[in-house]
mmCIF file of C-alpha atoms in Angstrom:
data_model
loop_
_atom_site.group_PDB
_atom_site.id
_atom_site.type_symbol
_atom_site.label_atom_id
_atom_site.label_comp_id
_atom_site.label_asym_id
_atom_site.label_seq_id
_atom_site.Cartn_x
_atom_site.Cartn_y
_atom_site.Cartn_z
ATOM 1 C CA MET A 21 -20.612 -28.613 13.737
ATOM 2 C CA LYS A 22 -23.526 -26.563 12.656
ATOM 3 C CA LEU A 23 -23.853 -23.872 9.941
ATOM 4 C CA SER A 24 -25.086 -21.282 12.426
ATOM 5 C CA GLN A 25 -21.795 -21.536 14.330
ATOM 6 C CA PHE A 26 -20.094 -19.798 11.402
ATOM 7 C CA LYS A 27 -22.263 -16.685 11.425
ATOM 8 C CA PHE A 28 -20.746 -13.321 12.174
ATOM 9 C CA ASN A 29 -21.612 -9.734 11.366
ATOM 10 C CA LEU A 30 -19.673 -8.532 8.294
ATOM 11 C CA PRO A 31 -20.368 -4.868 7.400
ATOM 12 C CA GLU A 32 -20.606 -4.486 3.595
ATOM 13 C CA SER A 33 -18.039 -1.685 3.719
ATOM 14 C CA LEU A 34 -15.337 -4.255 4.609
ATOM 15 C CA ILE A 35 -15.777 -6.247 1.369
ATOM 16 C CA ALA A 36 -12.847 -5.151 -0.834
ATOM 17 C CA ASN A 37 -13.913 -3.728 -4.192
ATOM 18 C CA ASN A 38 -10.335 -3.140 -5.353
ATOM 19 C CA PRO A 39 -6.974 -4.759 -4.714
ATOM 20 C CA ALA A 40 -4.296 -3.124 -2.557
ATOM 21 C CA GLU A 41 -2.096 -0.684 -4.553
ATOM 22 C CA GLN A 42 0.839 -3.048 -4.331
ATOM 23 C CA ARG A 43 0.176 -6.838 -4.162
ATOM 24 C CA ASP A 44 2.478 -7.419 -1.175
ATOM 25 C CA GLU A 45 1.284 -4.384 0.802
ATOM 26 C CA ALA A 46 -2.079 -5.698 1.816
ATOM 27 C CA ARG A 47 -2.507 -6.093 5.537
ATOM 28 C CA LEU A 48 -1.589 -9.366 7.169
ATOM 29 C CA MET A 49 -2.981 -10.784 10.382
ATOM 30 C CA VAL A 50 -0.779 -13.468 11.928
ATOM 31 C CA LEU A 51 -2.636 -15.966 14.104
ATOM 32 C CA HIS A 52 -0.600 -18.322 16.229
ATOM 33 C CA LYS A 53 -2.747 -21.423 16.540
ATOM 34 C CA ASP A 54 -1.257 -22.811 19.716
ATOM 35 C CA SER A 55 -1.738 -19.643 21.831
ATOM 36 C CA GLY A 56 -4.408 -17.742 19.848
ATOM 37 C CA LYS A 57 -2.016 -14.705 19.820
ATOM 38 C CA ILE A 58 -2.639 -12.230 17.022
ATOM 39 C CA GLU A 59 -0.133 -9.900 15.310
ATOM 40 C CA HIS A 60 -0.870 -7.136 12.764
ATOM 41 C CA LYS A 61 1.563 -6.913 9.920
ATOM 42 C CA ILE A 62 1.915 -6.111 6.172
ATOM 43 C CA PHE A 63 1.874 -9.023 3.733
ATOM 44 C CA LYS A 64 5.543 -8.817 2.778
ATOM 45 C CA ASP A 65 6.413 -9.389 6.482
ATOM 46 C CA VAL A 66 5.490 -13.017 5.812
ATOM 47 C CA LEU A 67 9.179 -13.322 5.023
ATOM 48 C CA GLY A 68 10.046 -13.191 8.705
ATOM 49 C CA TYR A 69 8.022 -16.293 9.569
ATOM 50 C CA PHE A 70 9.800 -18.777 7.281
ATOM 51 C CA ASP A 71 13.358 -20.160 7.121
ATOM 52 C CA ASP A 72 15.759 -21.922 4.791
ATOM 53 C CA GLN A 73 14.271 -25.143 3.371
ATOM 54 C CA ASP A 74 10.704 -24.406 4.493
ATOM 55 C CA VAL A 75 8.133 -24.974 1.723
ATOM 56 C CA MET A 76 5.262 -22.908 0.361
ATOM 57 C CA ILE A 77 2.646 -24.743 -1.730
ATOM 58 C CA LEU A 78 1.173 -22.612 -4.482
ATOM 59 C CA ASN A 79 -1.855 -23.135 -6.694
ATOM 60 C CA ASN A 80 -0.759 -22.362 -10.244
ATOM 61 C CA THR A 81 -4.202 -22.427 -11.861
ATOM 62 C CA LYS A 82 -4.961 -19.650 -14.279
ATOM 63 C CA VAL A 83 -8.288 -17.765 -14.450
ATOM 64 C CA PHE A 84 -9.804 -17.525 -17.890
ATOM 65 C CA PRO A 85 -12.204 -14.717 -18.933
ATOM 66 C CA ALA A 86 -15.277 -16.784 -18.147
ATOM 67 C CA ARG A 87 -18.050 -14.109 -18.235
ATOM 68 C CA LEU A 88 -19.521 -13.508 -21.689
ATOM 69 C CA TYR A 89 -22.462 -11.306 -22.745
ATOM 70 C CA GLY A 90 -24.477 -12.416 -25.722
ATOM 71 C CA ASN A 91 -27.843 -11.842 -27.426
ATOM 72 C CA LYS A 92 -30.660 -14.352 -27.838
ATOM 73 C CA GLU A 93 -31.806 -15.050 -31.368
ATOM 74 C CA LYS A 94 -35.009 -13.351 -32.499
ATOM 75 C CA THR A 95 -35.563 -11.217 -29.347
ATOM 76 C CA GLY A 96 -32.016 -9.846 -29.083
ATOM 77 C CA ALA A 97 -32.298 -9.937 -25.295
ATOM 78 C CA THR A 98 -28.902 -9.576 -23.509
ATOM 79 C CA ILE A 99 -27.876 -12.822 -21.736
ATOM 80 C CA GLU A 100 -24.936 -13.337 -19.404
ATOM 81 C CA VAL A 101 -23.241 -16.663 -19.919
ATOM 82 C CA PHE A 102 -20.700 -17.747 -17.284
ATOM 83 C CA LEU A 103 -18.438 -20.533 -18.618
ATOM 84 C CA LEU A 104 -17.935 -23.131 -15.850
ATOM 85 C CA ARG A 105 -16.008 -25.892 -17.544
ATOM 86 C CA GLU A 106 -15.322 -27.470 -20.891
ATOM 87 C CA LEU A 107 -17.038 -30.887 -21.217
ATOM 88 C CA ASN A 108 -15.795 -31.860 -24.630
ATOM 89 C CA LYS A 109 -13.077 -30.072 -26.588
ATOM 90 C CA GLU A 110 -13.901 -31.579 -29.976
ATOM 91 C CA LEU A 111 -17.637 -30.904 -29.761
ATOM 92 C CA ARG A 112 -17.062 -27.522 -27.963
ATOM 93 C CA LEU A 113 -19.480 -28.483 -25.231
ATOM 94 C CA TRP A 114 -19.488 -26.341 -22.071
ATOM 95 C CA ASP A 115 -21.174 -26.321 -18.710
ATOM 96 C CA VAL A 116 -22.373 -22.761 -18.124
ATOM 97 C CA LEU A 117 -24.654 -20.637 -15.933
ATOM 98 C CA VAL A 118 -27.051 -18.264 -17.696
ATOM 99 C CA ASP A 119 -28.748 -15.140 -16.492
ATOM 100 C CA PRO A 120 -31.685 -14.466 -16.781
ATOM 101 C CA ALA A 121 -32.193 -18.247 -16.834
ATOM 102 C CA ARG A 122 -36.016 -18.166 -17.428
ATOM 103 C CA LYS A 123 -35.434 -16.833 -20.894
ATOM 104 C CA ILE A 124 -33.047 -19.535 -22.038
ATOM 105 C CA ARG A 125 -34.437 -22.822 -23.302
ATOM 106 C CA VAL A 126 -33.005 -25.881 -25.029
ATOM 107 C CA GLY A 127 -32.700 -25.121 -28.771
ATOM 108 C CA ASN A 128 -32.095 -21.348 -28.313
ATOM 109 C CA LYS A 129 -29.133 -19.826 -30.154
ATOM 110 C CA LEU A 130 -26.966 -17.197 -28.553
ATOM 111 C CA TYR A 131 -24.802 -14.724 -30.490
ATOM 112 C CA PHE A 132 -21.643 -13.118 -29.033
ATOM 113 C CA GLY A 133 -19.781 -10.052 -30.287
ATOM 114 C CA ASP A 134 -20.773 -7.349 -32.750
ATOM 115 C CA ASP A 135 -20.079 -9.532 -35.747
ATOM 116 C CA ASP A 136 -21.204 -12.800 -34.087
ATOM 117 C CA LEU A 137 -17.626 -13.857 -33.364
ATOM 118 C CA LEU A 138 -19.084 -16.828 -31.523
ATOM 119 C CA VAL A 139 -22.423 -18.502 -31.783
ATOM 120 C CA ALA A 140 -23.746 -21.132 -29.328
ATOM 121 C CA GLU A 141 -26.730 -23.419 -29.099
ATOM 122 C CA VAL A 142 -28.308 -24.484 -25.808
ATOM 123 C CA VAL A 143 -28.421 -28.321 -25.799
ATOM 124 C CA ASP A 144 -29.444 -29.224 -22.197
ATOM 125 C CA ASN A 145 -30.635 -27.938 -18.788
ATOM 126 C CA THR A 146 -28.460 -28.969 -15.844
ATOM 127 C CA THR A 147 -29.667 -26.930 -12.817
ATOM 128 C CA SER A 148 -32.061 -23.986 -12.414
ATOM 129 C CA ARG A 149 -29.455 -21.581 -13.889
ATOM 130 C CA GLY A 150 -27.202 -24.230 -15.436
ATOM 131 C CA ARG A 151 -27.124 -25.137 -19.097
ATOM 132 C CA THR A 152 -24.994 -27.177 -21.447
ATOM 133 C CA ILE A 153 -24.148 -25.202 -24.610
ATOM 134 C CA ARG A 154 -22.368 -26.089 -27.798
ATOM 135 C CA PHE A 155 -20.337 -23.423 -29.573
ATOM 136 C CA LEU A 156 -20.854 -23.684 -33.350
ATOM 137 C CA PHE A 157 -17.316 -22.827 -34.375
ATOM 138 C CA GLU A 158 -15.388 -24.327 -37.288
ATOM 139 C CA GLY A 159 -11.867 -22.916 -36.561
ATOM 140 C CA THR A 160 -9.003 -24.358 -34.525
ATOM 141 C CA ASP A 161 -8.984 -24.616 -30.770
ATOM 142 C CA GLU A 162 -6.476 -21.737 -30.680
ATOM 143 C CA GLU A 163 -8.776 -19.525 -32.638
ATOM 144 C CA PHE A 164 -11.701 -20.456 -30.451
ATOM 145 C CA ARG A 165 -9.701 -19.608 -27.268
ATOM 146 C CA ARG A 166 -8.633 -16.290 -28.833
ATOM 147 C CA ASN A 167 -12.256 -15.375 -29.460
ATOM 148 C CA VAL A 168 -13.191 -16.245 -25.883
ATOM 149 C CA GLU A 169 -10.301 -14.035 -24.735
ATOM 150 C CA ILE A 170 -11.561 -11.160 -26.941
ATOM 151 C CA LEU A 171 -15.192 -11.462 -25.823
ATOM 152 C CA GLY A 172 -14.785 -12.623 -22.256
ATOM 153 C CA GLU A 173 -14.594 -10.549 -19.119
ATOM 154 C CA THR A 174 -12.478 -11.229 -16.017
ATOM 155 C CA PRO A 175 -14.928 -13.188 -13.827
ATOM 156 C CA LEU A 176 -14.900 -10.911 -10.754
ATOM 157 C CA PRO A 177 -17.241 -12.319 -8.087
ATOM 158 C CA LYS A 178 -20.693 -10.738 -7.985
ATOM 159 C CA TYR A 179 -20.173 -9.109 -4.586
ATOM 160 C CA ILE A 180 -17.558 -6.784 -6.211
ATOM 161 C CA LYS A 181 -19.995 -4.090 -7.182
ATOM 162 C CA ARG A 182 -18.358 -2.777 -10.381
ATOM 163 C CA LYS A 183 -17.514 -3.786 -13.875
ATOM 164 C CA ALA A 184 -14.264 -5.625 -14.516
ATOM 165 C CA THR A 185 -11.495 -3.375 -15.914
ATOM 166 C CA ALA A 186 -8.262 -3.878 -17.810
ATOM 167 C CA GLU A 187 -6.434 -3.724 -14.441
ATOM 168 C CA ASP A 188 -8.427 -6.729 -13.191
ATOM 169 C CA LYS A 189 -7.114 -8.861 -16.028
ATOM 170 C CA GLU A 190 -3.678 -8.633 -14.397
ATOM 171 C CA ARG A 191 -4.612 -8.238 -10.714
ATOM 172 C CA TYR A 192 -7.238 -11.073 -10.567
ATOM 173 C CA GLN A 193 -4.512 -13.502 -11.505
ATOM 174 C CA THR A 194 -1.550 -14.729 -9.463
ATOM 175 C CA ILE A 195 1.902 -14.022 -10.859
ATOM 176 C CA PHE A 196 2.626 -17.755 -10.922
ATOM 177 C CA ALA A 197 -0.561 -18.684 -12.845
ATOM 178 C CA LYS A 198 0.235 -21.265 -15.559
ATOM 179 C CA HIS A 199 -2.556 -23.715 -16.339
ATOM 180 C CA GLU A 200 -5.827 -22.225 -17.515
ATOM 181 C CA GLY A 201 -9.026 -23.652 -16.084
ATOM 182 C CA ALA A 202 -10.180 -21.586 -13.083
ATOM 183 C CA VAL A 203 -13.330 -19.406 -12.992
ATOM 184 C CA ALA A 204 -12.151 -17.740 -9.757
ATOM 185 C CA ALA A 205 -8.682 -16.779 -8.585
ATOM 186 C CA PRO A 206 -6.954 -18.665 -5.766
ATOM 187 C CA THR A 207 -6.988 -15.383 -3.829
ATOM 188 C CA ALA A 208 -4.319 -15.938 -1.123
ATOM 189 C CA GLY A 209 -1.816 -16.187 -3.957
ATOM 190 C CA LEU A 210 -2.764 -12.713 -5.228
ATOM 191 C CA HIS A 211 -0.626 -11.110 -2.537
ATOM 192 C CA PHE A 212 2.701 -12.460 -3.857
ATOM 193 C CA SER A 213 4.701 -9.978 -5.916
ATOM 194 C CA ARG A 214 7.740 -10.831 -8.030
ATOM 195 C CA GLU A 215 9.969 -8.991 -5.543
ATOM 196 C CA LEU A 216 8.595 -10.914 -2.582
ATOM 197 C CA MET A 217 8.987 -14.252 -4.436
ATOM 198 C CA LYS A 218 12.612 -13.368 -5.149
ATOM 199 C CA ARG A 219 13.281 -12.471 -1.490
ATOM 200 C CA LEU A 220 11.627 -15.710 -0.310
ATOM 201 C CA GLU A 221 13.807 -17.655 -2.757
ATOM 202 C CA LEU A 222 16.956 -15.884 -1.597
ATOM 203 C CA LYS A 223 16.083 -16.838 1.966
ATOM 204 C CA GLY A 224 16.057 -20.518 0.855
ATOM 205 C CA ILE A 225 12.299 -21.064 0.814
ATOM 206 C CA ASN A 226 11.257 -23.856 -1.579
ATOM 207 C CA PHE A 227 8.089 -23.649 -3.702
ATOM 208 C CA ALA A 228 5.962 -26.623 -4.638
ATOM 209 C CA GLU A 229 3.186 -26.092 -7.170
ATOM 210 C CA VAL A 230 -0.179 -27.803 -7.388
ATOM 211 C CA THR A 231 -3.005 -27.094 -9.812
ATOM 212 C CA LEU A 232 -6.578 -26.953 -8.594
ATOM 213 C CA HIS A 233 -9.002 -25.400 -11.077
ATOM 214 C CA VAL A 234 -11.267 -23.320 -8.861
ATOM 215 C CA GLY A 235 -14.930 -23.770 -9.815
ATOM 216 C CA LEU A 236 -17.950 -21.816 -8.581
ATOM 217 C CA GLY A 237 -18.732 -24.671 -6.177
ATOM 218 C CA THR A 238 -16.113 -23.292 -3.808
ATOM 219 C CA PHE A 239 -18.480 -20.333 -3.299
ATOM 220 C CA ARG A 240 -21.747 -22.255 -3.260
ATOM 221 C CA THR A 241 -23.792 -21.273 -0.237
ATOM 222 C CA VAL A 242 -24.284 -23.941 2.396
ATOM 223 C CA GLU A 243 -27.997 -24.459 2.842
ATOM 224 C CA VAL A 244 -28.061 -27.252 5.468
ATOM 225 C CA GLU A 245 -27.560 -26.676 9.219
ATOM 226 C CA ASP A 246 -25.967 -30.099 9.551
ATOM 227 C CA LEU A 247 -22.614 -29.719 7.796
ATOM 228 C CA THR A 248 -22.230 -33.463 7.139
ATOM 229 C CA LYS A 249 -25.087 -33.142 4.647
ATOM 230 C CA HIS A 250 -23.444 -30.453 2.476
ATOM 231 C CA LYS A 251 -22.035 -31.659 -0.871
ATOM 232 C CA MET A 252 -19.147 -29.836 -2.494
ATOM 233 C CA ASP A 253 -18.891 -29.550 -6.252
ATOM 234 C CA SER A 254 -15.969 -31.451 -7.804
ATOM 235 C CA GLU A 255 -12.893 -29.538 -8.903
ATOM 236 C CA GLN A 256 -10.020 -30.936 -10.994
ATOM 237 C CA PHE A 257 -6.570 -30.993 -9.391
ATOM 238 C CA ILE A 258 -3.130 -32.132 -10.478
ATOM 239 C CA ILE A 259 -0.017 -32.746 -8.307
ATOM 240 C CA GLU A 260 3.208 -33.707 -10.082
ATOM 241 C CA GLN A 261 5.669 -36.143 -8.545
ATOM 242 C CA LYS A 262 8.479 -33.557 -8.441
ATOM 243 C CA ASP A 263 6.314 -31.232 -6.305
ATOM 244 C CA ALA A 264 5.197 -34.081 -4.049
ATOM 245 C CA ASN A 265 8.895 -34.847 -3.535
ATOM 246 C CA ILE A 266 9.659 -31.274 -2.389
ATOM 247 C CA VAL A 267 6.851 -31.504 0.177
ATOM 248 C CA ASN A 268 7.685 -34.957 1.343
ATOM 249 C CA ARG A 269 11.366 -34.032 1.957
ATOM 250 C CA ALA A 270 10.190 -31.076 4.106
ATOM 251 C CA LEU A 271 7.798 -33.405 5.990
ATOM 252 C CA GLU A 272 10.654 -35.787 6.684
ATOM 253 C CA GLU A 273 12.891 -32.945 7.866
ATOM 254 C CA LYS A 274 10.062 -31.418 10.000
ATOM 255 C CA ARG A 275 10.194 -28.055 8.169
ATOM 256 C CA LYS A 276 7.371 -25.570 7.964
ATOM 257 C CA ILE A 277 5.013 -26.440 5.096
ATOM 258 C CA CYS A 278 2.684 -23.612 4.230
ATOM 259 C CA ALA A 279 -0.410 -24.081 2.069
ATOM 260 C CA VAL A 280 -1.021 -20.871 0.232
ATOM 261 C CA GLY A 281 -4.815 -20.697 0.087
ATOM 262 C CA THR A 282 -7.700 -23.015 0.752
ATOM 263 C CA THR A 283 -7.458 -24.415 -2.780
ATOM 264 C CA SER A 284 -3.831 -25.596 -2.226
ATOM 265 C CA MET A 285 -4.936 -27.059 1.077
ATOM 266 C CA ARG A 286 -7.845 -28.892 -0.552
ATOM 267 C CA ALA A 287 -5.600 -30.324 -3.233
ATOM 268 C CA ILE A 288 -2.967 -31.724 -0.909
ATOM 269 C CA GLU A 289 -5.513 -33.061 1.553
ATOM 270 C CA SER A 290 -7.083 -34.897 -1.401
ATOM 271 C CA ALA A 291 -3.822 -36.674 -2.171
ATOM 272 C CA VAL A 292 -2.557 -38.073 1.116
ATOM 273 C CA SER A 293 -0.962 -41.519 0.935
ATOM 274 C CA ALA A 294 -1.535 -44.285 3.532
ATOM 275 C CA ASN A 295 1.659 -43.279 5.353
ATOM 276 C CA ARG A 296 0.522 -39.635 5.451
ATOM 277 C CA THR A 297 2.825 -38.271 2.773
ATOM 278 C CA LEU A 298 1.801 -36.393 -0.393
ATOM 279 C CA LYS A 299 1.335 -38.404 -3.571
ATOM 280 C CA SER A 300 1.137 -37.299 -7.166
ATOM 281 C CA ALA A 301 -2.417 -37.117 -8.596
ATOM 282 C CA ASN A 302 -4.536 -36.131 -11.550
ATOM 283 C CA ASP A 303 -8.045 -36.360 -10.276
ATOM 284 C CA TRP A 304 -11.231 -34.571 -9.151
ATOM 285 C CA THR A 305 -11.956 -33.649 -5.550
ATOM 286 C CA SER A 306 -15.197 -32.884 -3.762
ATOM 287 C CA LYS A 307 -13.516 -32.858 -0.314
ATOM 288 C CA PHE A 308 -15.257 -30.708 2.249
ATOM 289 C CA ILE A 309 -13.084 -29.831 5.244
ATOM 290 C CA PHE A 310 -14.742 -28.509 8.418
ATOM 291 C CA PRO A 311 -13.962 -28.893 12.111
ATOM 292 C CA PRO A 312 -12.918 -31.213 13.648
ATOM 293 C CA TYR A 313 -10.381 -32.345 10.975
ATOM 294 C CA ASP A 314 -6.898 -33.802 11.222
ATOM 295 C CA PHE A 315 -4.563 -32.254 8.624
ATOM 296 C CA SER A 316 -1.783 -34.445 7.219
ATOM 297 C CA ILE A 317 0.586 -32.230 5.212
ATOM 298 C CA ALA A 318 0.680 -28.474 5.960
ATOM 299 C CA ASN A 319 1.470 -27.005 9.375
ATOM 300 C CA SER A 320 0.848 -23.375 8.365
ATOM 301 C CA MET A 321 -1.430 -21.638 5.911
ATOM 302 C CA ILE A 322 -1.983 -18.320 4.216
ATOM 303 C CA THR A 323 -5.576 -17.344 3.380
ATOM 304 C CA ASN A 324 -7.795 -14.352 2.817
ATOM 305 C CA PHE A 325 -10.706 -13.331 5.037
ATOM 306 C CA HIS A 326 -13.836 -15.162 4.056
ATOM 307 C CA THR A 327 -17.537 -14.468 4.343
ATOM 308 C CA PRO A 328 -19.876 -15.740 7.036
ATOM 309 C CA GLU A 329 -21.108 -19.367 6.708
ATOM 310 C CA SER A 330 -18.725 -20.136 3.783
ATOM 311 C CA THR A 331 -17.001 -23.475 3.287
ATOM 312 C CA LEU A 332 -13.734 -21.506 3.161
ATOM 313 C CA LEU A 333 -14.236 -20.130 6.691
ATOM 314 C CA MET A 334 -15.066 -23.691 7.820
ATOM 315 C CA MET A 335 -11.768 -25.036 6.486
ATOM 316 C CA VAL A 336 -9.783 -22.214 8.070
ATOM 317 C CA SER A 337 -11.537 -22.825 11.365
ATOM 318 C CA ALA A 338 -10.612 -26.493 11.153
ATOM 319 C CA PHE A 339 -6.964 -25.523 10.630
ATOM 320 C CA GLY A 340 -6.596 -22.680 13.071
ATOM 321 C CA GLY A 341 -9.004 -23.921 15.738
ATOM 322 C CA TYR A 342 -12.662 -22.765 15.788
ATOM 323 C CA GLU A 343 -12.418 -20.413 18.792
ATOM 324 C CA ASN A 344 -9.091 -18.900 17.592
ATOM 325 C CA VAL A 345 -10.406 -18.201 14.102
ATOM 326 C CA MET A 346 -13.797 -16.843 15.118
ATOM 327 C CA ASN A 347 -12.071 -14.545 17.626
ATOM 328 C CA ALA A 348 -9.587 -13.429 14.965
ATOM 329 C CA TYR A 349 -12.432 -12.604 12.628
ATOM 330 C CA GLU A 350 -14.036 -10.465 15.369
ATOM 331 C CA VAL A 351 -10.742 -8.638 15.678
ATOM 332 C CA ALA A 352 -10.519 -8.283 11.870
ATOM 333 C CA VAL A 353 -13.967 -6.678 11.726
ATOM 334 C CA LYS A 354 -13.066 -4.292 14.584
ATOM 335 C CA GLU A 355 -9.724 -3.430 12.990
ATOM 336 C CA LYS A 356 -11.406 -2.959 9.565
ATOM 337 C CA TYR A 357 -9.498 -5.560 7.659
ATOM 338 C CA LYS A 358 -10.768 -5.990 4.115
ATOM 339 C CA PHE A 359 -12.556 -9.233 3.265
ATOM 340 C CA TYR A 360 -12.816 -11.582 0.325
ATOM 341 C CA SER A 361 -10.993 -11.922 -3.042
ATOM 342 C CA TYR A 362 -9.294 -8.480 -3.155
ATOM 343 C CA GLY A 363 -9.063 -8.292 0.653
ATOM 344 C CA ASP A 364 -6.315 -8.676 3.260
ATOM 345 C CA ALA A 365 -4.587 -11.907 4.305
ATOM 346 C CA MET A 366 -4.132 -14.070 7.314
ATOM 347 C CA LEU A 367 -1.169 -16.294 8.143
ATOM 348 C CA ILE A 368 -1.963 -19.179 10.564
ATOM 349 C CA ILE A 369 1.143 -20.585 12.057
#
């Protein structure tokens, strides 16, 4: 398939700048993939589509406050540093993006916080905006993390046209987040409230957890018309045996298995055994899913509404059927559903 087949007109007013007042009261579009039928619901109505012993697969990654603002030595210019991933814990080496990049060269020192709580030195260039930096910090890892927590901002995506607030610290995080390492939230999971989780549990729904640390590569724009030539960035994922067992039992019993979010789907599709069951893993994946694609594990999925020409829209189209999904998106625009991280949700069943 071609990139241009995933174009659609998305008015800027439909990009959500704030979350729904209550997590589970965002709107929910239900798309039936066999018939293409569409229903309009509220997210907590998801309860009505699953039964005893069905499984939901959740991504339990935790977003860390990845956006820091520092000053360049000598000039004092303000620099935004976006922490992507830790390369070496002992040496405190990090992969980062810097802005404005033209001002940041190897050897420059950056100072963070009023009393220089953290200081970093640029040690390498990686891409046009990418740098490797080393934090010059003598304390323990715990103290270092605490300082990042004090200085860092919730890494709201750039298209949310406002500064991150204290509320975002809680709302741009799923209630089941456990393992720190993501620079963006697995957004389909943001709709689950504690009350809804309890009600799903009481109904007999089982939860399996996976960890996929969302990197910025998930949102990297596709710049090639021929999709086979697009390369995804690698993201680390972990699937424990006990969670694989929950999923495999449901597979055997032909239950509904729902991947909550494109990140959960990407993780499980990166760990399929030769006999098409889920295996435990601790690995990196650069899997790019676009139509046509034969899914092995999940038979339903919950996802947000994604932007035109994104790899996320491509995966959803592969799962729900290209025509079905593009038609559903047309309906979503007409019905003024909210798009992207803080937007509304879609259940494909």
